[in-house]
Amino acid sequence: MRSKLVLHAVDSHTEGMPTRVITGGVGTVPGATMNERRLYFREHRDDIKQLLMNEPRGHAAMSGAILQPSTRPDCDFGVLYIEVSGYLPMCGHGTIGVATVLVETGMVEVVEPVTTIRLDTPAGPVVAEVEVRDGVARSVTLRNVPSFAVALDRKIRLADGRTVTYDLAYGGNFYAILPLDQFDLPFDRARKDDILAAGLSLMEAINAEGEPVHPEDPSIRGCHHVHLVAPGSTARHSRHAMAIHPGWFDRSPCGTGTSARMAQLHARGELPLEAEFLNESFIGTHFTGRLHGTTEVAGVPAVLPSFTGRAWVTGTAQYLLDPGDPFPAGFVL
Ligand code: PYC
């Protein structure tokens, strides 16, 4: 067996969505902040992301997180998020996977009933409170970055001539949020290709008109997620399909999407602070969310969200690259 590199991984899934947690083999990525490391990695080490996310080691909806030393004295670990689609500033399901792996592998001191882990992410620090019973991580409550509504009731014309009305909100990534029935589609997995195409067409139109940009960090930009709300959803229990660039669905209820959705509902006056919000994924799994307070991001009114979900370890692996492998970056079919 030969290999040009060895990447150590603990694979997990959060409410159905994979997170391949890379625990060793990458080294410390240059950069004074995790966002600088994200940009460096995207520029100089995309080969590692492609190897780990693309086929044959990954698949079209693969997602992962690379553990790093923290760049901040108040955090335990740094995290870089990788996906088939690129490098997210923040990923909720991925962070729940990371926190679960850190506890279950004993990489952090495990305290019952709650192990608190502070994580340095490209979007800012977040806190994971892992509920631990009999040494097992049962659930993770993640206190996410400040989230905010960018626009409500914005109209846009799509390539097929249809005009839709959507809200735009930020929860660690930018989310366009709108009822699925604006596309005359049922909330039915049998129509997933049409639902995905609808989400991608809106994404394309929004970015063509002008990418949303984070008011404090212009490197966080673009709308790559469309939150298609199912009929019958309310401000307490919502179901959705999350279409993600370049063409896949989140299997989990999407943590940053849940945060953005709660910020949108709060901006609409429909979700008060401390009210429980149940957010259900396309496959029927759920996160429970809550808003704990208000703040401002560069003068924009924002909320402080948390969400709770579960993750399970699915395997451990050492990913190798044989020098004779014809697909060192994998491939996308
Ligand atoms: O859970 O935040 C999330 C997420 C983003 C993309 C896929 N999952």
PDB file of N, CA, C and O and ligand atoms in Angstrom, residues 17 63 83 88 90-95 171 173 175 225 242 244 248 250-258 287 307, ligand 1:
ATOM      1  N   MET A  17     -27.390  14.029   7.686  1.00  0.00           N
ATOM      2  CA  MET A  17     -26.427  14.712   6.810  1.00  0.00           C
ATOM      3  C   MET A  17     -24.997  14.385   7.239  1.00  0.00           C
ATOM      4  O   MET A  17     -24.647  14.540   8.407  1.00  0.00           O
ATOM      5  N   SER A  63     -20.041  16.404   2.845  1.00  0.00           N
ATOM      6  CA  SER A  63     -19.732  17.571   3.667  1.00  0.00           C
ATOM      7  C   SER A  63     -18.700  17.165   4.711  1.00  0.00           C
ATOM      8  O   SER A  63     -18.686  16.003   5.148  1.00  0.00           O
ATOM      9  N   GLU A  83     -17.129  21.275   1.592  1.00  0.00           N
ATOM     10  CA  GLU A  83     -18.280  20.614   0.958  1.00  0.00           C
ATOM     11  C   GLU A  83     -17.961  20.423  -0.504  1.00  0.00           C
ATOM     12  O   GLU A  83     -17.062  21.080  -1.029  1.00  0.00           O
ATOM     13  N   LEU A  88     -17.848  26.779   3.400  1.00  0.00           N
ATOM     14  CA  LEU A  88     -18.833  27.598   4.097  1.00  0.00           C
ATOM     15  C   LEU A  88     -18.156  28.358   5.236  1.00  0.00           C
ATOM     16  O   LEU A  88     -17.269  27.823   5.894  1.00  0.00           O
ATOM     17  N   MET A  90     -19.751  28.963   7.926  1.00  0.00           N
ATOM     18  CA  MET A  90     -20.281  28.302   9.118  1.00  0.00           C
ATOM     19  C   MET A  90     -21.204  27.188   8.639  1.00  0.00           C
ATOM     20  O   MET A  90     -21.870  27.322   7.606  1.00  0.00           O
ATOM     21  N   CYS A  91     -21.245  26.092   9.382  1.00  0.00           N
ATOM     22  CA  CYS A  91     -22.144  24.993   9.033  1.00  0.00           C
ATOM     23  C   CYS A  91     -22.679  24.394  10.337  1.00  0.00           C
ATOM     24  O   CYS A  91     -21.894  23.917  11.164  1.00  0.00           O
ATOM     25  N   GLY A  92     -23.985  24.441  10.486  1.00  0.00           N
ATOM     26  CA  GLY A  92     -24.596  23.998  11.746  1.00  0.00           C
ATOM     27  C   GLY A  92     -24.552  22.493  11.928  1.00  0.00           C
ATOM     28  O   GLY A  92     -24.114  21.997  12.983  1.00  0.00           O
ATOM     29  N   HIS A  93     -24.989  21.747  10.899  1.00  0.00           N
ATOM     30  CA  HIS A  93     -24.980  20.289  11.074  1.00  0.00           C
ATOM     31  C   HIS A  93     -23.537  19.822  11.243  1.00  0.00           C
ATOM     32  O   HIS A  93     -23.258  18.895  12.019  1.00  0.00           O
ATOM     33  N   GLY A  94     -22.599  20.470  10.509  1.00  0.00           N
ATOM     34  CA  GLY A  94     -21.190  20.088  10.592  1.00  0.00           C
ATOM     35  C   GLY A  94     -20.638  20.321  11.992  1.00  0.00           C
ATOM     36  O   GLY A  94     -19.847  19.516  12.510  1.00  0.00           O
ATOM     37  N   THR A  95     -21.061  21.408  12.633  1.00  0.00           N
ATOM     38  CA  THR A  95     -20.550  21.723  13.973  1.00  0.00           C
ATOM     39  C   THR A  95     -21.124  20.754  15.001  1.00  0.00           C
ATOM     40  O   THR A  95     -20.438  20.365  15.963  1.00  0.00           O
ATOM     41  N   GLY A 171     -27.620  33.453   8.526  1.00  0.00           N
ATOM     42  CA  GLY A 171     -27.503  32.685   9.780  1.00  0.00           C
ATOM     43  C   GLY A 171     -26.150  31.980   9.844  1.00  0.00           C
ATOM     44  O   GLY A 171     -26.033  30.905  10.422  1.00  0.00           O
ATOM     45  N   ASN A 173     -24.601  31.687   6.751  1.00  0.00           N
ATOM     46  CA  ASN A 173     -24.626  31.730   5.277  1.00  0.00           C
ATOM     47  C   ASN A 173     -25.876  32.527   4.923  1.00  0.00           C
ATOM     48  O   ASN A 173     -26.774  32.683   5.752  1.00  0.00           O
ATOM     49  N   TYR A 175     -29.436  32.959   3.088  1.00  0.00           N
ATOM     50  CA  TYR A 175     -30.550  32.087   2.687  1.00  0.00           C
ATOM     51  C   TYR A 175     -31.657  32.895   2.040  1.00  0.00           C
ATOM     52  O   TYR A 175     -32.126  33.889   2.637  1.00  0.00           O
ATOM     53  N   HIS A 225     -27.912  29.020  -0.946  1.00  0.00           N
ATOM     54  CA  HIS A 225     -28.884  28.159  -0.259  1.00  0.00           C
ATOM     55  C   HIS A 225     -30.273  28.754  -0.443  1.00  0.00           C
ATOM     56  O   HIS A 225     -30.474  29.944  -0.170  1.00  0.00           O
ATOM     57  N   MET A 242     -34.135  22.222   1.451  1.00  0.00           N
ATOM     58  CA  MET A 242     -33.047  23.197   1.330  1.00  0.00           C
ATOM     59  C   MET A 242     -32.211  22.869   0.100  1.00  0.00           C
ATOM     60  O   MET A 242     -31.448  21.895   0.092  1.00  0.00           O
ATOM     61  N   ILE A 244     -29.185  23.496  -2.351  1.00  0.00           N
ATOM     62  CA  ILE A 244     -27.837  24.049  -2.151  1.00  0.00           C
ATOM     63  C   ILE A 244     -27.033  23.956  -3.443  1.00  0.00           C
ATOM     64  O   ILE A 244     -27.096  22.963  -4.175  1.00  0.00           O
ATOM     65  N   TRP A 248     -27.734  20.057  -4.692  1.00  0.00           N
ATOM     66  CA  TRP A 248     -28.029  18.985  -3.746  1.00  0.00           C
ATOM     67  C   TRP A 248     -28.902  19.542  -2.633  1.00  0.00           C
ATOM     68  O   TRP A 248     -29.051  20.754  -2.507  1.00  0.00           O
ATOM     69  N   ASP A 250     -29.779  19.649   1.528  1.00  0.00           N
ATOM     70  CA  ASP A 250     -29.362  19.303   2.885  1.00  0.00           C
ATOM     71  C   ASP A 250     -30.265  18.180   3.378  1.00  0.00           C
ATOM     72  O   ASP A 250     -31.484  18.253   3.241  1.00  0.00           O
ATOM     73  N   ARG A 251     -29.666  17.150   3.928  1.00  0.00           N
ATOM     74  CA  ARG A 251     -30.444  16.057   4.536  1.00  0.00           C
ATOM     75  C   ARG A 251     -30.835  16.424   5.957  1.00  0.00           C
ATOM     76  O   ARG A 251     -31.824  15.916   6.480  1.00  0.00           O
ATOM     77  N   SER A 252     -30.038  17.251   6.583  1.00  0.00           N
ATOM     78  CA  SER A 252     -30.361  17.692   7.949  1.00  0.00           C
ATOM     79  C   SER A 252     -31.299  18.895   7.854  1.00  0.00           C
ATOM     80  O   SER A 252     -31.511  19.442   6.777  1.00  0.00           O
ATOM     81  N   PRO A 253     -31.806  19.376   9.007  1.00  0.00           N
ATOM     82  CA  PRO A 253     -32.658  20.580   8.970  1.00  0.00           C
ATOM     83  C   PRO A 253     -31.859  21.864   8.761  1.00  0.00           C
ATOM     84  O   PRO A 253     -32.448  22.941   8.741  1.00  0.00           O
ATOM     85  N   CYS A 254     -30.540  21.763   8.632  1.00  0.00           N
ATOM     86  CA  CYS A 254     -29.671  22.892   8.295  1.00  0.00           C
ATOM     87  C   CYS A 254     -29.614  23.916   9.434  1.00  0.00           C
ATOM     88  O   CYS A 254     -30.536  24.729   9.616  1.00  0.00           O
ATOM     89  N   GLY A 255     -28.498  23.902  10.145  1.00  0.00           N
ATOM     90  CA  GLY A 255     -28.381  24.765  11.329  1.00  0.00           C
ATOM     91  C   GLY A 255     -28.302  26.238  10.991  1.00  0.00           C
ATOM     92  O   GLY A 255     -28.970  27.074  11.628  1.00  0.00           O
ATOM     93  N   THR A 256     -27.472  26.589   9.985  1.00  0.00           N
ATOM     94  CA  THR A 256     -27.385  28.012   9.633  1.00  0.00           C
ATOM     95  C   THR A 256     -28.692  28.452   8.966  1.00  0.00           C
ATOM     96  O   THR A 256     -29.121  29.595   9.115  1.00  0.00           O
ATOM     97  N   GLY A 257     -29.338  27.505   8.262  1.00  0.00           N
ATOM     98  CA  GLY A 257     -30.642  27.807   7.653  1.00  0.00           C
ATOM     99  C   GLY A 257     -31.721  27.980   8.713  1.00  0.00           C
ATOM    100  O   GLY A 257     -32.595  28.854   8.585  1.00  0.00           O
ATOM    101  N   THR A 258     -31.673  27.174   9.772  1.00  0.00           N
ATOM    102  CA  THR A 258     -32.632  27.313  10.879  1.00  0.00           C
ATOM    103  C   THR A 258     -32.445  28.679  11.541  1.00  0.00           C
ATOM    104  O   THR A 258     -33.420  29.367  11.889  1.00  0.00           O
ATOM    105  N   PHE A 287     -34.430  19.919  13.915  1.00  0.00           N
ATOM    106  CA  PHE A 287     -33.695  20.683  14.920  1.00  0.00           C
ATOM    107  C   PHE A 287     -34.724  21.490  15.699  1.00  0.00           C
ATOM    108  O   PHE A 287     -35.729  21.922  15.115  1.00  0.00           O
ATOM    109  N   PHE A 307     -29.725  26.182  18.218  1.00  0.00           N
ATOM    110  CA  PHE A 307     -30.521  25.054  17.729  1.00  0.00           C
ATOM    111  C   PHE A 307     -29.917  23.780  18.301  1.00  0.00           C
ATOM    112  O   PHE A 307     -28.725  23.713  18.606  1.00  0.00           O
TER     113      PHE A 307
HETATM  114  O1  PYC B   1     -26.367  22.821   8.828  1.00  0.00           O
HETATM  115  O2  PYC B   1     -25.712  24.878   8.477  1.00  0.00           O
HETATM  116  C1  PYC B   1     -25.929  23.732   8.100  1.00  0.00           C
HETATM  117  C2  PYC B   1     -25.656  23.395   6.685  1.00  0.00           C
HETATM  118  C3  PYC B   1     -25.240  24.214   5.689  1.00  0.00           C
HETATM  119  C4  PYC B   1     -25.134  23.449   4.539  1.00  0.00           C
HETATM  120  C5  PYC B   1     -25.483  22.165   4.857  1.00  0.00           C
HETATM  121  N1  PYC B   1     -25.809  22.152   6.180  1.00  0.00           N
END
